[in-house]
C-alpha cells in the first residue's frame, strides 16, 4: 500500500486560524493576518477543537494518491461522501494480469493462501477467455456500423472488457485519487482509525494521517478515534476495549515525524 499527499491548501493551520480569527474578533479582512504568529495559530485551533466549531476547518483540503489497495477498501472509502474521487477504470483499462490484495490472515494460512491464489488465477483466465469470446462479435458489429477496421478493433476491446470485468474479485488491486477537506478527514480518521475498522482501510487511514500531520500538525494534533480525540469511546457495547492500541501507534507516528523534521 502506498499513500502520497499530492497537494494541499498552503499553510493549512494558518488558513484555519485566520478563519477562526474572523469569527471571534472584530478584525476585518484587511487585518486578518496581523499578529497571527505560531502561538496564536495554535491557540485558535485549540479553541475550535474545545468548543466543537468545525466549519472553519473546511477551508483547507488535501489530495491523496493511493495505490496497492483492494476494491473492498475503496467500496468503504467512497461511503465518505463529502469528498472527490478519481479511480482507475476497469472499463477502459484492460487488465492483462491483474494485481490483488491478500488479507493477512489468509496470507498466514498456507492452505487458505493456496486456495485464494488459485481463485485469483482462475479469475484472470476467465477474464481473458471472455474478452476473446466477445471481441470478434464486437468487431463485426462496429464494422457494420461503418467504422474502419482499426477503429472497430479498438472499440471492440473496450466494449468487451466492460462486461468481462464482472468476473474480477473484490481483492482486485486498484488506484485512486482522493480529495477531502479537513473536516471530512477528521470524521474519516475518527471512524477508520478505530480498532473496530476493517484492517485495510484502517492501515490506509493511518498512512493518510501521517501525511497530513506533517503539513498541519496543529490541526490534526488530536485526530483519531474518539478514545483519543475525546478520551471516550463512542462505540458503546461494541467497544474494542483496547484504546492503548491506537494510542501507541499514534505516539510512534508522532515520534517518527519529529525525527524526520
XYZ file of N, CA and C in Angstrom:
783
model
N 0.842 -1.190 0.000
C 0.000 0.000 0.000
C 0.885 1.250 0.000
N 0.501 2.203 -0.824
C 1.246 3.452 -0.898
C 0.280 4.628 -0.856
N 0.558 5.589 0.021
C -0.244 6.806 0.139
C 0.676 8.004 -0.036
N 0.347 8.858 -0.986
C 1.154 10.057 -1.233
C 0.260 11.286 -1.207
N 0.672 12.298 -0.471
C -0.067 13.565 -0.440
C 0.345 14.376 -1.659
N -0.553 14.481 -2.633
C -0.240 15.161 -3.893
C -0.265 16.683 -3.765
N -1.256 17.180 -3.053
C -1.425 18.637 -2.949
C -2.281 18.957 -1.728
N -2.152 20.182 -1.247
C -2.964 20.609 -0.109
C -2.998 22.129 -0.074
N -3.962 22.671 0.639
C -4.055 24.116 0.814
C -2.785 24.612 1.505
N -2.079 25.558 0.925
C -0.845 26.064 1.558
C -1.111 26.609 2.962
N -0.175 26.375 3.867
C -0.275 26.854 5.253
C -1.645 26.542 5.865
N -2.021 25.273 5.887
C -3.375 24.928 6.341
C -3.710 25.379 7.758
N -2.778 25.206 8.703
C -3.046 25.655 10.074
C -3.333 27.153 10.102
N -2.560 27.901 9.321
C -2.666 29.360 9.256
C -4.016 29.780 8.662
N -4.440 29.080 7.615
C -5.721 29.399 6.967
C -6.881 29.167 7.932
N -6.838 28.053 8.647
C -7.895 27.759 9.617
C -7.901 28.811 10.736
N -6.709 29.196 11.194
C -6.621 30.213 12.245
C -7.184 31.549 11.781
N -6.907 31.940 10.541
C -7.460 33.189 10.011
C -8.985 33.126 9.975
N -9.523 31.976 9.603
C -10.981 31.812 9.551
C -11.582 31.936 10.944
N -10.899 31.319 11.905
C -11.377 31.396 13.289
C -11.273 32.815 13.832
N -10.191 33.487 13.486
C -9.981 34.865 13.948
C -11.111 35.769 13.470
N -11.538 35.574 12.232
C -12.621 36.382 11.682
C -13.929 36.134 12.438
N -14.106 34.892 12.895
C -15.331 34.552 13.628
C -15.360 35.156 15.028
N -14.197 35.226 15.684
C -14.170 35.531 17.108
C -13.490 36.859 17.470
N -13.303 37.718 16.505
C -12.731 39.025 16.825
C -13.351 40.093 15.938
N -13.056 41.345 16.235
C -13.610 42.457 15.458
C -12.809 42.738 14.198
N -11.769 41.963 13.978
C -10.884 42.204 12.838
C -11.633 42.109 11.510
N -11.166 42.882 10.541
C -11.738 42.828 9.211
C -10.800 42.086 8.274
N -11.187 41.995 7.022
C -10.408 41.258 6.039
C -9.000 41.832 5.884
N -8.894 43.150 5.927
C -7.587 43.793 5.739
C -6.590 43.452 6.843
N -7.108 43.142 8.034
C -6.219 42.897 9.181
C -6.219 41.439 9.648
N -6.760 40.571 8.845
C -6.938 39.189 9.287
C -5.613 38.465 9.545
N -4.540 38.930 8.883
C -3.228 38.282 9.044
C -2.391 38.895 10.164
N -2.794 40.057 10.655
C -1.977 40.797 11.621
C -1.761 40.011 12.920
N -0.501 39.990 13.358
C -0.128 39.403 14.654
C -0.521 37.932 14.802
N -0.646 37.251 13.691
C -1.028 35.838 13.746
C 0.242 34.983 13.710
N 0.902 34.868 14.848
C 2.131 34.078 14.933
C 1.797 32.618 15.257
N 2.825 31.791 15.378
C 2.616 30.354 15.600
C 1.825 30.078 16.875
N 2.114 30.857 17.904
C 1.421 30.655 19.182
C -0.071 30.932 19.055
N -0.418 31.994 18.338
C -1.831 32.346 18.187
C -2.548 31.389 17.237
N -1.815 30.898 16.243
C -2.398 29.903 15.345
C -2.812 28.679 16.156
N -1.906 28.212 16.993
C -2.184 27.050 17.826
C -3.340 27.324 18.790
N -3.389 28.540 19.325
C -4.446 28.909 20.266
C -5.817 28.901 19.588
N -5.897 29.469 18.382
C -7.173 29.493 17.661
C -7.642 28.073 17.344
N -6.735 27.227 16.894
C -7.115 25.853 16.537
C -7.542 25.074 17.774
N -6.851 25.266 18.891
C -7.223 24.605 20.146
C -8.605 25.056 20.599
N -8.895 26.342 20.394
C -10.204 26.877 20.767
C -11.302 26.224 19.934
N -11.078 26.097 18.642
C -12.070 25.458 17.772
C -12.338 24.026 18.219
N -11.257 23.321 18.551
C -11.390 21.931 18.975
C -12.172 21.818 20.272
N -11.881 22.709 21.203
C -12.503 22.630 22.532
C -14.004 22.889 22.492
N -14.456 23.722 21.553
C -15.890 24.056 21.508
C -16.621 23.323 20.382
N -15.886 22.528 19.617
C -16.525 21.754 18.551
C -16.961 22.568 17.352
N -16.345 23.738 17.146
C -16.671 24.581 15.993
C -15.833 24.114 14.806
N -16.449 23.393 13.878
C -15.690 22.720 12.822
C -15.747 23.381 11.449
N -16.672 24.310 11.239
C -16.792 24.889 9.896
C -15.517 25.577 9.408
N -14.732 26.265 10.279
C -13.509 26.908 9.769
C -12.498 25.932 9.177
N -12.519 24.672 9.643
C -11.518 23.741 9.108
C -11.896 23.208 7.731
N -13.096 23.528 7.269
C -13.492 23.116 5.921
C -12.780 23.932 4.841
N -12.123 25.011 5.222
C -11.465 25.883 4.246
C -10.156 25.309 3.706
N -9.687 24.215 4.285
C -8.442 23.605 3.786
C -8.740 22.189 3.311
N -8.072 21.783 2.249
C -8.303 20.454 1.688
C -6.980 19.767 1.360
N -7.062 18.452 1.208
C -5.885 17.620 0.983
C -6.204 16.586 -0.101
N -5.262 16.400 -1.023
C -5.448 15.453 -2.124
C -4.401 14.345 -2.037
N -4.876 13.106 -2.002
C -4.006 11.941 -1.866
C -4.053 11.077 -3.119
N -2.917 10.474 -3.450
C -2.865 9.406 -4.449
C -2.613 8.121 -3.683
N -3.444 7.122 -3.925
C -3.362 5.874 -3.157
C -3.352 4.687 -4.120
N -2.442 3.751 -3.881
C -2.400 2.536 -4.690
C -2.069 1.347 -3.804
N -2.261 0.153 -4.362
C -1.992 -1.043 -3.581
C -3.100 -1.371 -2.603
N -4.322 -0.924 -2.928
C -5.479 -1.238 -2.093
C -6.498 -2.011 -2.926
N -7.409 -2.679 -2.252
C -8.391 -3.519 -2.939
C -9.678 -2.747 -3.211
N -10.516 -3.351 -4.030
C -11.844 -2.791 -4.256
C -12.682 -2.861 -2.986
N -12.388 -3.802 -2.108
C -13.048 -3.852 -0.798
C -12.806 -2.539 -0.061
N -11.562 -2.091 -0.105
C -11.184 -0.861 0.596
C -11.860 0.361 -0.009
N -11.837 0.475 -1.336
C -12.431 1.666 -1.946
C -13.951 1.684 -1.827
N -14.582 0.510 -1.748
C -16.031 0.480 -1.528
C -16.375 1.114 -0.186
N -15.493 0.941 0.797
C -15.709 1.579 2.100
C -15.359 3.067 2.040
N -14.266 3.360 1.361
C -13.781 4.737 1.276
C -14.824 5.680 0.691
N -15.467 5.279 -0.409
C -16.388 6.194 -1.093
C -17.685 6.409 -0.330
N -17.865 5.722 0.777
C -19.019 5.998 1.631
C -18.863 7.326 2.363
N -17.635 7.823 2.388
C -17.407 9.161 2.937
C -17.724 10.144 1.812
N -18.929 10.650 1.801
C -19.495 11.280 0.615
C -19.028 12.704 0.350
N -18.597 13.433 1.393
C -18.151 14.807 1.157
C -16.679 14.757 0.776
N -16.437 14.319 -0.434
C -15.073 14.121 -0.940
C -15.153 13.967 -2.459
N -13.986 13.991 -3.101
C -13.913 13.795 -4.552
C -13.011 12.602 -4.836
N -13.432 11.768 -5.780
C -12.702 10.535 -6.076
C -12.479 10.362 -7.580
N -11.301 9.903 -7.945
C -10.990 9.520 -9.325
C -10.269 8.179 -9.260
N -10.952 7.126 -9.710
C -10.428 5.770 -9.557
C -10.078 5.155 -10.913
N -9.029 4.335 -10.902
C -8.629 3.647 -12.135
C -9.809 2.819 -12.650
N -10.116 2.974 -13.937
C -11.273 2.326 -14.526
C -10.962 0.923 -15.039
N -11.781 -0.034 -14.652
C -11.690 -1.381 -15.236
C -12.448 -1.447 -16.554
N -13.191 -0.389 -16.842
C -13.943 -0.331 -18.097
C -13.051 0.061 -19.259
N -12.084 0.935 -18.998
C -11.219 1.438 -20.066
C -9.793 0.899 -20.000
N -9.419 0.310 -18.871
C -8.066 -0.226 -18.717
C -8.143 -1.750 -18.741
N -7.573 -2.373 -19.743
C -7.569 -3.830 -19.828
C -6.526 -4.386 -18.864
N -6.949 -5.299 -18.034
C -6.045 -5.869 -17.029
C -5.459 -7.173 -17.553
N -4.293 -7.054 -18.179
C -3.629 -8.228 -18.749
C -3.226 -9.211 -17.655
N -2.834 -8.685 -16.523
C -2.505 -9.515 -15.359
C -2.835 -8.693 -14.123
N -4.024 -8.890 -13.593
C -4.452 -8.037 -12.502
C -3.709 -8.362 -11.205
N -3.427 -7.305 -10.448
C -2.828 -7.474 -9.127
C -3.963 -7.647 -8.116
N -3.642 -8.259 -6.993
C -4.674 -8.470 -5.983
C -4.075 -8.355 -4.587
N -4.947 -8.068 -3.633
C -4.553 -7.900 -2.238
C -4.908 -9.165 -1.476
N -3.941 -9.724 -0.761
C -4.179 -10.913 0.052
C -4.331 -10.485 1.512
N -5.486 -10.707 2.126
C -5.655 -10.348 3.540
C -4.645 -11.090 4.412
N -4.139 -10.445 5.461
C -3.093 -11.032 6.299
C -3.400 -12.434 6.825
N -4.637 -12.656 7.327
C -4.906 -13.962 7.912
C -4.949 -15.056 6.850
N -5.250 -14.692 5.615
C -5.179 -15.670 4.526
C -3.727 -15.908 4.148
N -2.948 -14.828 4.094
C -1.527 -14.940 3.744
C -0.769 -15.815 4.740
N -1.198 -15.791 5.996
C -0.503 -16.531 7.048
C -0.939 -17.991 7.147
N -2.001 -18.345 6.432
C -2.512 -19.720 6.450
C -2.175 -20.372 5.114
N -1.279 -21.334 5.138
C -0.758 -21.907 3.893
C -1.860 -22.460 2.987
N -2.788 -23.213 3.537
C -3.853 -23.813 2.734
C -4.810 -22.740 2.205
N -5.170 -21.797 3.073
C -6.075 -20.720 2.657
C -5.428 -19.882 1.555
N -4.131 -19.607 1.702
C -3.403 -18.820 0.706
C -3.393 -19.542 -0.653
N -3.185 -20.845 -0.602
C -3.157 -21.641 -1.842
C -4.500 -21.577 -2.565
N -5.583 -21.715 -1.804
C -6.934 -21.644 -2.389
C -7.190 -20.258 -2.967
N -6.789 -19.252 -2.219
C -7.013 -17.859 -2.620
C -6.291 -17.542 -3.926
N -5.014 -17.895 -4.012
C -4.219 -17.592 -5.211
C -4.764 -18.319 -6.428
N -5.204 -19.568 -6.234
C -5.791 -20.312 -7.359
C -7.058 -19.628 -7.867
N -7.863 -19.096 -6.925
C -9.085 -18.378 -7.314
C -8.744 -17.138 -8.131
N -7.682 -16.434 -7.733
C -7.260 -15.249 -8.473
C -6.794 -15.615 -9.881
N -6.027 -16.693 -9.990
C -5.525 -17.141 -11.295
C -6.678 -17.575 -12.197
N -7.671 -18.238 -11.610
C -8.848 -18.663 -12.386
C -9.649 -17.460 -12.879
N -9.728 -16.428 -12.042
C -10.437 -15.206 -12.446
C -9.767 -14.557 -13.656
N -8.427 -14.518 -13.641
C -7.700 -13.931 -14.763
C -7.944 -14.721 -16.045
N -7.902 -16.047 -15.935
C -8.136 -16.902 -17.106
C -9.550 -16.706 -17.643
N -10.514 -16.609 -16.744
C -11.903 -16.407 -17.169
C -12.062 -15.060 -17.863
N -11.451 -14.038 -17.309
C -11.490 -12.691 -17.899
C -10.922 -12.714 -19.320
N -9.750 -13.301 -19.481
C -9.104 -13.356 -20.798
C -9.965 -14.100 -21.812
N -10.565 -15.217 -21.388
C -11.396 -16.018 -22.299
C -12.662 -15.264 -22.700
N -13.263 -14.578 -21.731
C -14.482 -13.825 -22.032
C -14.187 -12.693 -23.014
N -13.066 -11.989 -22.781
C -12.679 -10.915 -23.702
C -12.493 -11.469 -25.101
N -11.780 -12.579 -25.230
C -11.542 -13.193 -26.549
C -12.840 -13.607 -27.218
N -13.771 -14.131 -26.413
C -15.050 -14.585 -26.964
C -15.897 -13.418 -27.466
N -15.805 -12.287 -26.794
C -16.654 -11.153 -27.137
C -16.097 -10.276 -28.256
N -14.781 -10.218 -28.377
C -14.160 -9.272 -29.312
C -14.595 -9.497 -30.754
N -14.587 -10.738 -31.206
C -14.909 -10.996 -32.615
C -16.282 -10.452 -32.998
N -17.271 -10.729 -32.166
C -18.625 -10.245 -32.442
C -18.710 -8.731 -32.373
N -17.965 -8.136 -31.465
C -17.999 -6.682 -31.334
C -17.297 -5.985 -32.496
N -16.211 -6.580 -32.983
C -15.533 -6.028 -34.164
C -16.499 -6.024 -35.352
N -17.166 -7.139 -35.542
C -18.124 -7.262 -36.646
C -19.221 -6.209 -36.535
N -19.714 -6.008 -35.312
C -20.778 -5.037 -35.089
C -20.335 -3.624 -35.473
N -19.143 -3.209 -35.036
C -18.680 -1.845 -35.295
C -18.330 -1.630 -36.775
N -17.842 -2.665 -37.439
C -17.581 -2.553 -38.889
C -18.902 -2.349 -39.634
N -19.916 -3.087 -39.213
C -21.244 -2.933 -39.827
C -21.830 -1.548 -39.566
N -21.376 -0.930 -38.479
C -21.836 0.421 -38.148
C -21.091 1.493 -38.943
N -20.095 1.061 -39.743
C -19.391 1.991 -40.619
C -18.024 2.437 -40.149
N -17.513 1.859 -39.080
C -16.183 2.213 -38.595
C -15.114 1.451 -39.366
N -13.900 2.021 -39.389
C -12.787 1.321 -40.040
C -12.409 0.114 -39.187
N -11.637 -0.791 -39.776
C -11.228 -1.989 -39.047
C -10.416 -1.627 -37.799
N -9.517 -0.629 -37.943
C -8.702 -0.194 -36.808
C -9.576 0.372 -35.687
N -10.538 1.226 -36.087
C -11.445 1.805 -35.097
C -12.302 0.722 -34.444
N -12.763 -0.207 -35.251
C -13.628 -1.280 -34.767
C -12.919 -2.150 -33.737
N -11.647 -2.458 -33.985
C -10.887 -3.303 -33.058
C -10.693 -2.599 -31.711
N -10.369 -1.309 -31.772
C -10.176 -0.546 -30.546
C -11.472 -0.447 -29.740
N -12.565 -0.155 -30.413
C -13.857 -0.027 -29.751
C -14.359 -1.377 -29.244
N -14.044 -2.422 -29.988
C -14.489 -3.764 -29.603
C -13.817 -4.220 -28.315
N -12.530 -3.902 -28.183
C -11.834 -4.292 -26.960
C -12.437 -3.601 -25.742
N -12.708 -2.311 -25.877
C -13.303 -1.569 -24.758
C -14.674 -2.119 -24.394
N -15.464 -2.437 -25.412
C -16.800 -2.979 -25.162
C -16.720 -4.368 -24.516
N -15.715 -5.134 -24.895
C -15.563 -6.497 -24.366
C -15.111 -6.488 -22.914
N -14.127 -5.643 -22.580
C -13.628 -5.636 -21.200
C -14.635 -4.995 -20.252
N -15.558 -4.201 -20.829
C -16.586 -3.573 -19.996
C -17.420 -4.619 -19.268
N -17.728 -5.716 -19.951
C -18.520 -6.774 -19.321
C -17.653 -7.872 -18.720
N -16.485 -8.127 -19.308
C -15.604 -9.177 -18.790
C -15.135 -8.861 -17.372
N -15.048 -7.584 -17.028
C -14.557 -7.188 -15.700
C -15.428 -7.701 -14.561
N -16.646 -8.132 -14.868
C -17.539 -8.621 -13.821
C -17.001 -9.861 -13.116
N -16.055 -10.562 -13.723
C -15.510 -11.762 -13.076
C -14.424 -11.426 -12.055
N -13.940 -10.187 -12.053
C -12.876 -9.836 -11.117
C -13.411 -9.789 -9.686
N -12.574 -10.171 -8.710
C -12.998 -10.227 -7.312
C -12.819 -8.897 -6.592
N -13.357 -8.821 -5.380
C -13.159 -7.640 -4.537
C -11.695 -7.428 -4.188
N -10.909 -8.505 -4.261
C -9.484 -8.414 -3.920
C -8.677 -7.667 -4.968
N -9.266 -7.408 -6.129
C -8.561 -6.759 -7.239
C -7.942 -5.432 -6.787
N -6.647 -5.267 -7.062
C -5.942 -4.040 -6.679
C -6.417 -2.863 -7.510
N -6.485 -1.705 -6.877
C -6.921 -0.511 -7.581
C -6.125 0.696 -7.125
N -6.298 1.792 -7.853
C -5.615 3.055 -7.549
C -6.660 4.159 -7.542
N -6.475 5.124 -6.675
C -7.489 6.172 -6.558
C -6.859 7.477 -6.085
N -7.417 8.591 -6.563
C -7.038 9.919 -6.073
C -8.220 10.429 -5.254
N -7.917 10.911 -4.065
C -8.955 11.331 -3.116
C -8.689 12.753 -2.629
N -9.714 13.576 -2.637
C -9.610 14.919 -2.056
C -10.677 15.089 -0.981
N -10.241 15.496 0.191
C -11.173 15.753 1.302
C -10.797 17.058 1.978
N -11.797 17.764 2.487
C -11.464 18.911 3.330
C -11.133 18.387 4.723
N -10.571 19.234 5.554
C -10.071 18.785 6.859
C -11.183 18.273 7.767
N -12.349 18.851 7.646
C -13.457 18.381 8.499
C -13.849 16.950 8.136
N -13.924 16.683 6.842
C -14.226 15.327 6.396
C -13.134 14.362 6.826
N -11.887 14.807 6.731
C -10.768 13.959 7.149
C -10.856 13.631 8.644
N -11.214 14.619 9.458
C -11.356 14.378 10.891
C -12.384 13.271 11.144
N -13.492 13.355 10.448
C -14.545 12.347 10.579
C -14.057 10.989 10.080
N -13.323 11.010 8.971
C -12.761 9.781 8.402
C -11.810 9.110 9.397
N -10.919 9.893 9.981
C -9.961 9.335 10.938
C -10.666 8.795 12.187
N -11.711 9.490 12.618
C -12.426 9.039 13.809
C -13.038 7.652 13.603
N -13.564 7.421 12.400
C -14.209 6.140 12.121
C -13.229 5.050 11.678
N -12.229 5.427 10.917
C -11.402 4.399 10.266
C -10.094 4.077 10.979
N -9.709 4.877 11.966
C -8.546 4.506 12.771
C -8.993 3.753 14.019
N -10.254 3.748 14.276
C -10.828 2.954 15.362
C -10.427 1.487 15.177
N -10.152 0.796 16.283
C -9.748 -0.608 16.213
C -10.833 -1.501 15.620
N -12.059 -1.020 15.602
C -13.151 -1.813 15.029
C -13.233 -1.681 13.509
N -12.466 -0.767 12.937
C -12.472 -0.593 11.483
C -11.824 -1.803 10.806
N -12.209 -2.033 9.550
C -11.625 -3.139 8.784
C -10.135 -2.892 8.578
N -9.329 -3.932 8.609
C -7.872 -3.795 8.685
C -7.269 -2.964 7.555
N -7.784 -3.092 6.328
C -7.137 -2.436 5.191
C -7.386 -0.935 5.184
N -8.627 -0.538 5.381
C -8.913 0.900 5.376
C -8.329 1.555 6.626
N -8.194 0.792 7.698
C -7.555 1.320 8.911
C -6.079 1.628 8.644
N -5.394 0.714 7.956
C -3.989 0.942 7.622
C -3.845 2.151 6.701
N -4.745 2.275 5.738
C -4.717 3.412 4.830
C -4.944 4.719 5.592
N -5.870 4.705 6.543
C -6.165 5.905 7.329
C -4.950 6.348 8.142
N -4.232 5.402 8.717
C -3.011 5.739 9.465
C -1.991 6.416 8.549
N -1.823 5.882 7.343
C -0.858 6.457 6.401
C -1.283 7.850 5.954
N -2.577 8.057 5.767
C -3.084 9.377 5.390
C -2.881 10.374 6.529
N -3.147 9.936 7.751
C -2.974 10.820 8.901
C -1.513 11.225 9.062
N -0.618 10.284 8.846
C 0.806 10.598 8.944
C 1.200 11.686 7.948
N 0.634 11.620 6.743
C 0.938 12.621 5.723
C 0.429 13.999 6.111
N -0.816 14.093 6.593
C -1.364 15.424 6.896
C -0.773 16.016 8.167
N -0.327 15.166 9.075
C 0.302 15.680 10.295
C 1.613 16.405 9.985
N 2.246 16.036 8.894
C 3.498 16.691 8.510
C 3.248 18.123 8.036
N 2.072 18.370 7.480
C 1.782 19.682 6.902
C 0.878 20.544 7.784
N 0.091 19.911 8.639
C -0.832 20.650 9.511
C -0.811 20.026 10.897
N 0.312 20.139 11.611
C 0.460 19.470 12.909
C -0.527 19.930 13.972
N -0.852 21.212 13.991
C -1.802 21.705 14.991
C -3.215 21.223 14.698
N -3.585 21.288 13.456
C -4.936 20.931 13.045
C -5.255 19.463 13.340
N -4.282 18.583 13.089
C -4.528 17.144 13.251
C -3.880 16.561 14.509
N -3.546 17.440 15.438
C -2.867 17.020 16.665
C -3.648 15.941 17.412
N -4.957 16.106 17.520
C -5.777 15.155 18.275
C -6.685 14.317 17.374
N -6.351 14.242 16.087
C -7.173 13.458 15.163
C -7.070 11.978 15.489
N -8.147 11.260 15.256
C -8.147 9.828 15.509
C -9.479 9.372 16.068
N -9.544 8.138 16.538
C -10.808 7.623 17.084
C -11.217 8.399 18.319
N -12.478 8.283 18.697
C -12.999 9.077 19.817
C -12.286 8.784 21.126
N -11.712 7.586 21.278
C -10.990 7.281 22.518
C -9.744 8.146 22.654
N -9.272 8.711 21.529
C -8.124 9.615 21.548
C -8.580 11.067 21.466
N -9.437 11.374 20.503
C -9.853 12.765 20.300
C -10.753 13.283 21.415
N -11.526 12.389 22.039
C -12.462 12.818 23.083
C -12.224 12.118 24.424
N -11.225 11.257 24.462
C -10.927 10.471 25.668
C -12.119 9.630 26.112
N -12.954 9.252 25.144
C -14.126 8.448 25.466
C -14.559 7.673 24.225
N -14.708 6.372 24.373
C -15.157 5.550 23.247
C -16.646 5.773 23.006
N -17.011 5.996 21.761
C -18.425 6.224 21.445
C -19.088 4.974 20.869
N -18.375 3.848 20.891
C -18.905 2.617 20.308
C -19.816 1.857 21.263
N -19.890 2.302 22.508
C -20.782 1.668 23.472
C -20.451 0.198 23.688
N -21.486 -0.661 23.586
C -21.296 -2.099 23.804
C -20.379 -2.730 22.766
N -20.171 -2.028 21.643
C -19.326 -2.541 20.567
C -17.865 -2.122 20.726
N -17.520 -1.521 21.834
C -16.157 -1.042 22.054
C -15.135 -2.173 21.941
N -13.971 -1.839 21.379
C -12.893 -2.827 21.276
C -12.213 -3.035 22.623
N -12.365 -2.065 23.536
C -11.814 -2.111 24.888
C -10.278 -2.085 24.910
N -9.690 -1.625 23.834
C -8.225 -1.557 23.778
C -7.761 -0.214 23.205
N -8.062 0.900 23.887
C -7.659 2.223 23.392
C -6.144 2.406 23.339
N -5.419 1.537 24.060
C -3.957 1.657 24.067
C -3.351 1.317 22.707
N -4.072 0.554 21.880
C -3.526 0.160 20.577
C -3.392 1.365 19.647
N -4.483 2.118 19.371
C -4.303 3.307 18.525
C -3.443 4.373 19.190
N -3.539 4.482 20.507
C -2.740 5.486 21.219
C -1.246 5.225 21.028
N -0.842 3.974 21.156
C 0.566 3.617 20.985
C 1.036 3.892 19.569
N 0.204 3.542 18.607
C 0.604 3.757 17.218
C 0.685 5.240 16.885
N -0.232 6.030 17.440
C -0.210 7.471 17.190
C 1.043 8.095 17.796
N 1.435 7.629 18.972
C 2.653 8.135 19.613
C 3.882 7.788 18.784
N 3.906 6.571 18.244
C 5.012 6.156 17.378
C 5.053 7.004 16.110
N 3.880 7.315 15.572
C 3.776 8.157 14.390
C 4.345 9.546 14.660
N 3.977 10.118 15.798
C 4.458 11.461 16.144
C 5.975 11.483 16.320
N 6.500 10.427 16.926
C 7.956 10.345 17.087
C 8.662 10.236 15.742
N 8.086 9.455 14.862
C 8.646 9.268 13.524
C 8.675 10.576 12.766
N 7.574 11.332 12.818
C 7.502 12.619 12.132
C 8.514 13.600 12.722
N 8.582 13.632 14.068
C 9.503 14.533 14.752
C 10.967 14.241 14.376
N 11.307 12.963 14.266
C 12.668 12.560 13.927
C 13.069 12.999 12.516
N 12.061 13.104 11.625
C 12.342 13.471 10.240
C 12.445 14.968 10.039
N 11.899 15.730 10.998
C 11.901 17.191 10.868
C 13.271 17.777 11.219
